[in-house]
CSV table of C-alpha atoms and ligand atoms in Angstrom, one decimal:
chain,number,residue,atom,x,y,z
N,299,UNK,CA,-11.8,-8.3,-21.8
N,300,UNK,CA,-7.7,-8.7,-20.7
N,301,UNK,CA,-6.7,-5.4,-19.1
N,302,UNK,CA,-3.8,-5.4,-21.6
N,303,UNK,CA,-5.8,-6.2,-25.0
N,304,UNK,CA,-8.3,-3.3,-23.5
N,305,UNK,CA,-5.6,-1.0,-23.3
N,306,UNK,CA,-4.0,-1.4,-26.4
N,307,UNK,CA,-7.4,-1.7,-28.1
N,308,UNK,CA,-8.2,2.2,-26.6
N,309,UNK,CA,-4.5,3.3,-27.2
N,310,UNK,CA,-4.7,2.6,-31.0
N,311,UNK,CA,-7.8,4.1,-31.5
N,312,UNK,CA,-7.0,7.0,-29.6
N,313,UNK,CA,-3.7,7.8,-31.1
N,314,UNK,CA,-3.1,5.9,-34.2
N,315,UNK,CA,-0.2,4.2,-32.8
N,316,UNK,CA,1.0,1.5,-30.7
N,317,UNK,CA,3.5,2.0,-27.4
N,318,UNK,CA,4.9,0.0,-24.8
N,319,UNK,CA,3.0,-1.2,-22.1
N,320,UNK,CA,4.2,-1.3,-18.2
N,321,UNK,CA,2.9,-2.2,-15.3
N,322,UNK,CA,3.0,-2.2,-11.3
N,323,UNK,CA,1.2,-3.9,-8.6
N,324,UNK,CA,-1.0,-2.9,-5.7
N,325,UNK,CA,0.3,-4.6,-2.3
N,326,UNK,CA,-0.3,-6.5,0.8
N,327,UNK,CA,1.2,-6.0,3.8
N,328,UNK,CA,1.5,-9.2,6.3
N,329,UNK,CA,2.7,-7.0,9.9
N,330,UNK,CA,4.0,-3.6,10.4
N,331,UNK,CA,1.3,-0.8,10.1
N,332,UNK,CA,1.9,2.4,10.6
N,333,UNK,CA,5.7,1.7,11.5
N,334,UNK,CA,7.4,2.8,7.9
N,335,UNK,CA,7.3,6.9,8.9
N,336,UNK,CA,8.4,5.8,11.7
N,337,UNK,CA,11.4,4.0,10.7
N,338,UNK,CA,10.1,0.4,11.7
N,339,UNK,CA,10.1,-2.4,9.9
N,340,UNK,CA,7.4,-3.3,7.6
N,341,UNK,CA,6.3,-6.7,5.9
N,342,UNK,CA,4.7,-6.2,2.6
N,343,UNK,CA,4.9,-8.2,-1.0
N,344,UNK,CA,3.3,-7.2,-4.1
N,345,UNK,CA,-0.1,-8.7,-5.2
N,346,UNK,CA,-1.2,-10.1,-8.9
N,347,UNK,CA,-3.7,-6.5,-9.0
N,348,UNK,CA,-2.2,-3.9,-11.1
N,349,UNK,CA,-2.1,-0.5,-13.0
N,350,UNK,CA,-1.0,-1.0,-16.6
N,351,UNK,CA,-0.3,2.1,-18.8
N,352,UNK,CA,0.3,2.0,-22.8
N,353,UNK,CA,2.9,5.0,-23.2
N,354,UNK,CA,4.7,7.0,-26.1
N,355,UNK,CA,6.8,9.5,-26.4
N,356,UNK,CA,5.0,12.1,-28.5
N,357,UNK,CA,7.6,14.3,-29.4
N,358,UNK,CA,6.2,17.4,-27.6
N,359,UNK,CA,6.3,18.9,-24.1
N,360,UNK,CA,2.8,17.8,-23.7
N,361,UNK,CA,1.2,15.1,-21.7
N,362,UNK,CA,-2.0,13.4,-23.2
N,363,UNK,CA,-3.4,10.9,-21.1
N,364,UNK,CA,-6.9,8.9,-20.9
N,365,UNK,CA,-8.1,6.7,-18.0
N,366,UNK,CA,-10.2,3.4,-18.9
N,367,UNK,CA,-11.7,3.3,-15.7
N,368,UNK,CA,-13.0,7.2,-15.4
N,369,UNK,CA,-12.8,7.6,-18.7
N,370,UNK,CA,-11.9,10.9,-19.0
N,371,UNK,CA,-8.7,12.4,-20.1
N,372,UNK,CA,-6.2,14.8,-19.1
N,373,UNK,CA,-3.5,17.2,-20.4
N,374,UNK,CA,-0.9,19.0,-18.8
N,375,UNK,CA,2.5,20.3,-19.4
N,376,UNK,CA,5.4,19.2,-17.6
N,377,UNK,CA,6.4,22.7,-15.8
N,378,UNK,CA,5.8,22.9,-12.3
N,379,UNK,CA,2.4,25.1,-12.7
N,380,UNK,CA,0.8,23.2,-15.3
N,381,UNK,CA,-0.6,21.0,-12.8
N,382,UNK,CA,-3.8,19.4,-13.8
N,383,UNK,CA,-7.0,19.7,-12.2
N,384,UNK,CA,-8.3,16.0,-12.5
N,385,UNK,CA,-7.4,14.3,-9.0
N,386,UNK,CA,-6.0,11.1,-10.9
N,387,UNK,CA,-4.0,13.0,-13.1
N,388,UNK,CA,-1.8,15.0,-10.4
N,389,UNK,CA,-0.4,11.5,-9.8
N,390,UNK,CA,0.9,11.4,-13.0
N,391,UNK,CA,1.7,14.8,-13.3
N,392,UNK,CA,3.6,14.3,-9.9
N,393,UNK,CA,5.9,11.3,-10.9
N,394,UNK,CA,6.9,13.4,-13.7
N,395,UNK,CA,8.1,16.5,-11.7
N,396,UNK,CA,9.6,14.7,-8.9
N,397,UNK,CA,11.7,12.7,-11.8
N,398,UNK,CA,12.4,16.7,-13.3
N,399,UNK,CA,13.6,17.6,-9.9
N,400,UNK,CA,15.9,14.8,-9.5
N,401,UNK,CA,17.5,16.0,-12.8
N,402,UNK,CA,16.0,13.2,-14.6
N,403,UNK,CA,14.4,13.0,-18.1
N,404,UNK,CA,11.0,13.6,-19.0
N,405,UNK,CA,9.1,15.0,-22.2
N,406,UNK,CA,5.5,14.5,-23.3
N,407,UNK,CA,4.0,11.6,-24.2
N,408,UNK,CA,0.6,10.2,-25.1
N,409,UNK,CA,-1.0,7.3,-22.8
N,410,UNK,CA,-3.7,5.3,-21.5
N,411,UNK,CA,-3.9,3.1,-18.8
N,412,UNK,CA,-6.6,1.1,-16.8
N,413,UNK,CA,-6.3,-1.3,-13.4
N,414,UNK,CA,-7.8,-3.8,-11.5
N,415,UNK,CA,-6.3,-2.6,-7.9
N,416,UNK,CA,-10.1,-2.0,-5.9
N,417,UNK,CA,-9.7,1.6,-5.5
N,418,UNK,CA,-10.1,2.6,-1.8
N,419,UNK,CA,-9.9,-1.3,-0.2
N,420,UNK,CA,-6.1,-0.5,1.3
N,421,UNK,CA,-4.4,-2.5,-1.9
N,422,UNK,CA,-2.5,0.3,-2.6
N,423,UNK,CA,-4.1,2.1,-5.8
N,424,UNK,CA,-2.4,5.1,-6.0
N,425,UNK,CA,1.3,3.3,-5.3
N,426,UNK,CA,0.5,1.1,-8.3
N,427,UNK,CA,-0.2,4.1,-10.5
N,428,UNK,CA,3.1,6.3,-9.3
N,429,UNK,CA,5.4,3.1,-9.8
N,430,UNK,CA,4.0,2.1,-13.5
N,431,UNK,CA,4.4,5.3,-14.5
N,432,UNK,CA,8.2,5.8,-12.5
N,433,UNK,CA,9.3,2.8,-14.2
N,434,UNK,CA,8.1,3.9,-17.5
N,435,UNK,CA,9.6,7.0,-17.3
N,436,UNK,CA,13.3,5.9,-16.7
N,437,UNK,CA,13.0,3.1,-18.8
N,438,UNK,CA,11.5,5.9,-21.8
N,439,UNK,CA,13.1,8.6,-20.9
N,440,UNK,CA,16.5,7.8,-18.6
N,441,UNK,CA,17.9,4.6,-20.1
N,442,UNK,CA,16.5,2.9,-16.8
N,443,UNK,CA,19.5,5.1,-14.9
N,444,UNK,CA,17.5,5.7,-12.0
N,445,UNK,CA,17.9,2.9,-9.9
N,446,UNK,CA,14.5,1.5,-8.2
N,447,UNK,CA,14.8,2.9,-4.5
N,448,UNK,CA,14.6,6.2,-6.0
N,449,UNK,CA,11.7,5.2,-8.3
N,450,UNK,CA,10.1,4.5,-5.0
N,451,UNK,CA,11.0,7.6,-3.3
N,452,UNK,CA,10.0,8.9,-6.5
N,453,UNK,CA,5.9,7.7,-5.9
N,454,UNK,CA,6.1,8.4,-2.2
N,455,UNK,CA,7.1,12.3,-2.9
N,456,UNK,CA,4.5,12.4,-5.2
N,457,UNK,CA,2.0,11.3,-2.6
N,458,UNK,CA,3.9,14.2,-0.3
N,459,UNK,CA,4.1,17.0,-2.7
N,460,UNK,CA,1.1,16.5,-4.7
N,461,UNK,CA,-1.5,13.9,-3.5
N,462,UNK,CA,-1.8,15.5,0.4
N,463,UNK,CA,-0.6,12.0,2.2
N,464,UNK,CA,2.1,12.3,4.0
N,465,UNK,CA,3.0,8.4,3.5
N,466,UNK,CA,5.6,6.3,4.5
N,467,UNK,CA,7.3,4.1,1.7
N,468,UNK,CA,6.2,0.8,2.3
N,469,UNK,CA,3.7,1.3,-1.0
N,470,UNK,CA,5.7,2.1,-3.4
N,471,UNK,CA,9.0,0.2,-2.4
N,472,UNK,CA,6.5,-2.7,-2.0
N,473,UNK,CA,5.0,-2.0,-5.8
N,474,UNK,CA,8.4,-1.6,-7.3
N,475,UNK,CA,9.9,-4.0,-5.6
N,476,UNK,CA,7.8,-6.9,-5.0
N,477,UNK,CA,8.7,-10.5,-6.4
N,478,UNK,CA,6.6,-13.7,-7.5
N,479,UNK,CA,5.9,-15.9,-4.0
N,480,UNK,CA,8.1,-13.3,-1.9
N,481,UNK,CA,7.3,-10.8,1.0
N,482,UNK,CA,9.6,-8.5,1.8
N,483,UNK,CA,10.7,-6.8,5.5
N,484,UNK,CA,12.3,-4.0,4.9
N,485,UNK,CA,13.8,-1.6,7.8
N,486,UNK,CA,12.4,1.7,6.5
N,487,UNK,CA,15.2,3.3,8.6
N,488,UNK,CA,18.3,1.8,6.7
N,489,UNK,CA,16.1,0.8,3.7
N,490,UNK,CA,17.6,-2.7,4.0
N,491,UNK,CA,15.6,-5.6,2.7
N,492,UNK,CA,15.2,-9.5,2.6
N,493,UNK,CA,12.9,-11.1,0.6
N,494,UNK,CA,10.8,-14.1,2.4
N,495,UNK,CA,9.0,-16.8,0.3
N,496,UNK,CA,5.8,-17.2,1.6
N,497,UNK,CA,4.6,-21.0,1.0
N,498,UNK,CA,2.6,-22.9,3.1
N,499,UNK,CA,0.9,-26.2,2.0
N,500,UNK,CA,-1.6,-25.9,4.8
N,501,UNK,CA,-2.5,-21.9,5.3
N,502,UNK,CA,-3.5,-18.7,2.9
N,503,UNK,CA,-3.7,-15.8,2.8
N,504,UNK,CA,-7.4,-14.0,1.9
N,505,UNK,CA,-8.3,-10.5,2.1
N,506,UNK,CA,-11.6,-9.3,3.0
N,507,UNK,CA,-12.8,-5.9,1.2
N,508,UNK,CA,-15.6,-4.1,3.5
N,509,UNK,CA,-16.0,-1.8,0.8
N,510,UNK,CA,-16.0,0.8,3.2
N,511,UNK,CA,-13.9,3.5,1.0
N,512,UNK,CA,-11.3,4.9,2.6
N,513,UNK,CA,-9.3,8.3,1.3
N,514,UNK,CA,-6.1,8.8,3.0
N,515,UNK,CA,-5.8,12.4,2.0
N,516,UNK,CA,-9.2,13.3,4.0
N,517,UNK,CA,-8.5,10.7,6.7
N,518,UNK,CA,-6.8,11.7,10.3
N,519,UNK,CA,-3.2,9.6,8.5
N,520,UNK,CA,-1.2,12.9,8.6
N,521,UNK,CA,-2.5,13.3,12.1
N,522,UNK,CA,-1.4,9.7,13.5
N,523,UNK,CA,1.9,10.9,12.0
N,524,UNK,CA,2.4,13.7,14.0
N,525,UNK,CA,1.5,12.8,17.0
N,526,UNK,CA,4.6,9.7,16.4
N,527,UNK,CA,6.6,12.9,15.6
N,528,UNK,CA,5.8,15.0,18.6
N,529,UNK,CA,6.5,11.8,20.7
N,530,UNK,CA,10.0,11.4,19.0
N,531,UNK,CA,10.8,14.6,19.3
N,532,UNK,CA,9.8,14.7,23.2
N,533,UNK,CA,12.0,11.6,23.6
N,534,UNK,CA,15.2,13.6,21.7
N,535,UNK,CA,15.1,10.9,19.2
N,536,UNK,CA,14.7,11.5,15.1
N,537,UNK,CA,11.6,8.2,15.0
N,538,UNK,CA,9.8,6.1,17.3
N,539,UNK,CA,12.5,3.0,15.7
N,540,UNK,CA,14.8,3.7,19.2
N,541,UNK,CA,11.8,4.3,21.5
N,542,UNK,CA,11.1,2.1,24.2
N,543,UNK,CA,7.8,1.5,26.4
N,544,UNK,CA,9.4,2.7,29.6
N,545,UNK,CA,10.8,5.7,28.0
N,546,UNK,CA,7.3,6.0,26.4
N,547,UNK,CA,5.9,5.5,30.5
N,548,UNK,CA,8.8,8.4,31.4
N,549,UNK,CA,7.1,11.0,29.3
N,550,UNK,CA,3.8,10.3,30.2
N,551,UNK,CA,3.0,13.7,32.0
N,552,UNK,CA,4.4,15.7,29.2
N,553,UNK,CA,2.4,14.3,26.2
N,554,UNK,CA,-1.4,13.9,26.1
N,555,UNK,CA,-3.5,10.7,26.6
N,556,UNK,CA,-3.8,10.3,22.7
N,557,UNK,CA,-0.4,11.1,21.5
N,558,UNK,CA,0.8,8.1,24.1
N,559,UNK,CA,-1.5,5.7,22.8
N,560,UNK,CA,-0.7,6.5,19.2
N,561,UNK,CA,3.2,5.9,20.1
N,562,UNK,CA,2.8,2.7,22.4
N,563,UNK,CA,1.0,1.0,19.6
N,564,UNK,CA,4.3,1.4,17.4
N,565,UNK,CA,6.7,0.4,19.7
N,566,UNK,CA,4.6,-2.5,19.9
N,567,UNK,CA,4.2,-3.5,16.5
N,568,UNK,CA,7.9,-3.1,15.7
N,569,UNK,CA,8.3,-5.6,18.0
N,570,UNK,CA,5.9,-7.6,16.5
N,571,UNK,CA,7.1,-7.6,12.8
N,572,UNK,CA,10.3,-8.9,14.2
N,573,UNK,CA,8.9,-12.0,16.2
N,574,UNK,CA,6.9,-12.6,12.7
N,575,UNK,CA,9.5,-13.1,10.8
N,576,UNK,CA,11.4,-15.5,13.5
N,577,UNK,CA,7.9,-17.4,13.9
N,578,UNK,CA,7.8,-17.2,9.9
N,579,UNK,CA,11.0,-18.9,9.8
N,580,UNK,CA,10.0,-21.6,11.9
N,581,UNK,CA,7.2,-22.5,10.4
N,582,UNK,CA,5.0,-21.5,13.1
N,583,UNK,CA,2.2,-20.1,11.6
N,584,UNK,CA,0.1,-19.9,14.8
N,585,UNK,CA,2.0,-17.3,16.0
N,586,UNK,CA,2.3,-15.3,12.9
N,587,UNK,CA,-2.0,-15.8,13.4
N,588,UNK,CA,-1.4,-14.5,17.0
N,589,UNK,CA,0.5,-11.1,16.4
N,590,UNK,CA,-1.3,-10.6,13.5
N,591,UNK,CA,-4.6,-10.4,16.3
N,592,UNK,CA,-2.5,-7.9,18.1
N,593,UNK,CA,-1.9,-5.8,15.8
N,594,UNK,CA,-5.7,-5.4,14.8
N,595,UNK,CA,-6.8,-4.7,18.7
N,596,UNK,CA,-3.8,-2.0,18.8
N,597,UNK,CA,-4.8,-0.5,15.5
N,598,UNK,CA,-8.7,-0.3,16.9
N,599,UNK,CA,-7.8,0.7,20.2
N,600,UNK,CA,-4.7,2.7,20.6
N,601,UNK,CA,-3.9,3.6,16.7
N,602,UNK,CA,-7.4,4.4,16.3
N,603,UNK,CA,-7.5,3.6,12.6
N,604,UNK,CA,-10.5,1.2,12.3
N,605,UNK,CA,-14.4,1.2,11.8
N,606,UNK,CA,-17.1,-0.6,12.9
N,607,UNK,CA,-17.5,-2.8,9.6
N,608,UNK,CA,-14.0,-4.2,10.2
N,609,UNK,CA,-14.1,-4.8,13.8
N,610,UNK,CA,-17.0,-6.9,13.2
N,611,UNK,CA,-14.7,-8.6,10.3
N,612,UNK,CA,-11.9,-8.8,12.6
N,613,UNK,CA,-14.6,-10.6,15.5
N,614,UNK,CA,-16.4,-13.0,12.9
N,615,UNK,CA,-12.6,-14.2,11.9
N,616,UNK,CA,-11.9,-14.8,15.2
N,617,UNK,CA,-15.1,-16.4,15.9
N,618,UNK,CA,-14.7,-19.0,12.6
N,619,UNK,CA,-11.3,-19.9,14.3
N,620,UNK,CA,-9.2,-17.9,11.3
N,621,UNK,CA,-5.2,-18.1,12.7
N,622,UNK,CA,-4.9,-14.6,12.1
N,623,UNK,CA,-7.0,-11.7,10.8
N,624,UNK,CA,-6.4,-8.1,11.1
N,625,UNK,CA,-7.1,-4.6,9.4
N,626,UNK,CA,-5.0,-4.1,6.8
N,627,UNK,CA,-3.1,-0.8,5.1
N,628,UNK,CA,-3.6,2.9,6.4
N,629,UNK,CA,-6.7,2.1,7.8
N,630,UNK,CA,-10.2,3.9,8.1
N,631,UNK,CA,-12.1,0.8,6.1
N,632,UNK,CA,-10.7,-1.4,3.4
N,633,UNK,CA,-9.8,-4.5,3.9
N,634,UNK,CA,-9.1,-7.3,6.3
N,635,UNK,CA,-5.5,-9.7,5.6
N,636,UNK,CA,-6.4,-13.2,7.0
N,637,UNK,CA,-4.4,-16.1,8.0
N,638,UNK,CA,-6.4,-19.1,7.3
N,639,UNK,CA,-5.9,-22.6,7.3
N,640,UNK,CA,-7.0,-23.5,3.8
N,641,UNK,CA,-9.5,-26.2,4.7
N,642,UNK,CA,-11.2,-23.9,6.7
N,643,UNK,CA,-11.1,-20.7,4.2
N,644,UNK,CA,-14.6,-21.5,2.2
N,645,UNK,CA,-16.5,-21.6,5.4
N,646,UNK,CA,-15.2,-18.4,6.7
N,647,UNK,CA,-15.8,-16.3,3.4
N,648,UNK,CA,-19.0,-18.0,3.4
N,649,UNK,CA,-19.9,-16.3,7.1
N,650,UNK,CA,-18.6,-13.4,6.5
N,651,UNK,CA,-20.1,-12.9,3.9
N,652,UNK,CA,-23.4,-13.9,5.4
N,653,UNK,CA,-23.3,-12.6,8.5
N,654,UNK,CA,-21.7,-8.7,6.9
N,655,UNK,CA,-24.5,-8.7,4.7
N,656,UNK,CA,-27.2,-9.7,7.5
N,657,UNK,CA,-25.7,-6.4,9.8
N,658,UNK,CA,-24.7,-3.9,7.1
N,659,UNK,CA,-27.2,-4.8,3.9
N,660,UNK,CA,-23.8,-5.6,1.8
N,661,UNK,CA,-21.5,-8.3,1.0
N,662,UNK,CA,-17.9,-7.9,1.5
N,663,UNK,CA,-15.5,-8.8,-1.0
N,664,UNK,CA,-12.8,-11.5,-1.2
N,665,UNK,CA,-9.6,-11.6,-3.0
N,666,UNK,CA,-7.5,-14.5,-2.5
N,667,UNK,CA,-4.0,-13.0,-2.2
N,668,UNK,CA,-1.2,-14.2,-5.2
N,669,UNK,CA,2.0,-12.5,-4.0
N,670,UNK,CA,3.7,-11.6,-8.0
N,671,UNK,CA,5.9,-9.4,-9.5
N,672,UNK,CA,6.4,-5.4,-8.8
N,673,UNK,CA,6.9,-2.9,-11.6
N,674,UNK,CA,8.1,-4.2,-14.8
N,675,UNK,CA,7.8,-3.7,-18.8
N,676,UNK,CA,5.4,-6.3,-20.4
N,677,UNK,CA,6.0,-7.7,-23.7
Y,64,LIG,C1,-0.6,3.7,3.9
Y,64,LIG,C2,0.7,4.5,3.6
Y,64,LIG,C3,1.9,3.6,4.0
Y,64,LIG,C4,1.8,3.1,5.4
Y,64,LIG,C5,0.4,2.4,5.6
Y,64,LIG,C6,0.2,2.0,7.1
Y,64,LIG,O1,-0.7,2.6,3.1
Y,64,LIG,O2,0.8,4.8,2.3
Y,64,LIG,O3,3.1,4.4,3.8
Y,64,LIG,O4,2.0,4.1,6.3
Y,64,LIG,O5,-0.6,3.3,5.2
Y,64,LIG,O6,1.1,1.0,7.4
């Protein structure tokens, strides 16, 4: 059934009532991994996956909500120690304090909301979730008034202060954010950002789901973080943005093996989002392919954020002659983001499919990628 017909259909007979429906989008992100805490530059755009929440007011100070997809429901209040105990709910719950603490508006409501974001695949789940429910909250509650930076920094505290990731913001800004056909580089560091069509009549994009499950809040992503931050600090400098290799090479007897690894790969990959976006606007897809190859080997090897499963998806890309294939997201499994030319993109799906299955007894997923709109009302 249509997400939105579901949801409306479970709203009604839950509550009795009809409310307005919202909805935000899970993400890609071409280049730039690992580089938004650092105050890089990141390349993301959002993806036709999304949450969708049916929300009204309720006239209490009570929240009443019910997830389609674990179908269970939660209720809290909306004081800071009426936290609820369901994992997916703190999100919620989170959104709505951070809003409280920015002096915004919230009171209760009643909701229910469903997705088709692959939960755990590096799409960007939880972003989608914080951002429907951001936007719904300041269009419900504060006369949209909060403008949609902050509803991004609004998600990305969440994750902070109630989810354990200490994330960047490339998610969320990339969930509220995102337009039809567009990617986005933004400079995390001045928050400035350009929006880049991406249309080609002769490559695609196609992402490649191990289905390996990856959980940020358990995974070593805090730790990558602080070893950037010991690094920065070493160098006197607030992020990695201003850091150089040879002042990286400088430190080198004051800062262990692992932290230097951690910190080349970023200085690297800044680098990197900038040439793609000069190779992007030339045309030159090959070299967009080419970086994007990079940025996988410096993610396995220095960044240390890869598995097995998508190494071998990463080599079998290589090996079909895909332009550009590489681990996608906070890492840890998930998926790959290929660069293929589209005559060729059946055959590779087809062998890695095949030849995944053969080694690890399942099949991978594809999603073709359709670059849409971010957060938004629906009618
Ligand atoms: C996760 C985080 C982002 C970003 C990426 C890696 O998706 O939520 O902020 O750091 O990992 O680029």
């Amino acid at each position: 059934m249509e997400l939105k017909k579901q949801i409306n259909d479970k709203f009604l007979s839950f509550f009795g009532k009809t409310g307005a429906v919202y909805a935000s989008s899970g993400r890609i992100n071409l280049i730039g991994e690992h580089t938004d805490y650092n105050g890089g530059f990141v390349f993301p755009g959002a993806i036709d996956k999304v949450i969708m929440a049916e929300i009204l007011p309720n006239g209490t100070d009570q929240v009443n909500v019910f997830s389609i997809d674990i179908n269970e429901e939660a209720h809290f209040g909306l004081n800071e120690d009426d936290a609820p105990s369901q994992s997916w709910a703190c999100y919620i719950f989170g959104v709505c304090r951070e809003i409280l603490k920015r002096g915004g508006i919230v009171k209760g409501f009643d909701a229910v909301f469903a997705g088709n974001v692959p939960l755990g695949a590096g799409l960007s789940s939880s972003a989608a979730l914080e951002s429907c429910f951001a936007f719904a909250m300041n269009d419900l509650f504060n006369d949209n008034g909060i403008d949609k930076f902050e509803l991004a920094r609004i998600g990305q505290s969440t994750e902070h202060n109630y989810c354990g990731v200490n994330c960047g913001i490339m998610d969320q800004f990339a969930s509220v954010m995102g337009q039809k056909g567009k990617l986005m580089r933004l400079d995390c560091r001045s928050m400035e950002f350009e929006y880049f069509p991406f249309e080609s009549e002769d490559y695609e994009l196609v992402l490649v789901d191990s289905r390996v499950k990856h959980e940020l809040a358990d995974s070593p992503y805090n730790k990558r973080r602080q070893s950037c931050e010991r690094v920065a600090k070493r160098l006197g400098l607030e992020t990695l943005r201003d850091a150089t290799l040879e002042m990286l090479g400088n430190i080198l007897p004051d800062i262990t093996a692992e932290d230097y690894f951690r910190a080349k790969f970023v200085i690297e990959e800044k680098e990197r989002v900038l040439a793609v976006c000069e190779a992007l606007n030339a045309g030159d897809f090959e070299t967009v392919g080419r970086k994007m190859y990079e940025t996988h080997e410096g993610l396995s090897k220095d960044y240390a954020v890869s598995c097995e499963e998508l190494d071998f998806l990463n080599d079998i890309a290589k090996e079909c002659g895909v332009t550009g294939s590489r681990i996608m997201g906070g890492g840890f499994g998930g998926c790959t983001i290929n660069l293929v030319r589209k005559e060729l993109t059946d055959a590779f799906v087809q062998t890695a499919k095949d030849r995944f299955n053969e080694k690890y007894g399942h099949e991978p997923k594809e999603y073709p990628v359709v670059i849409s709109d971010g957060a938004r009302k629906l009618e």
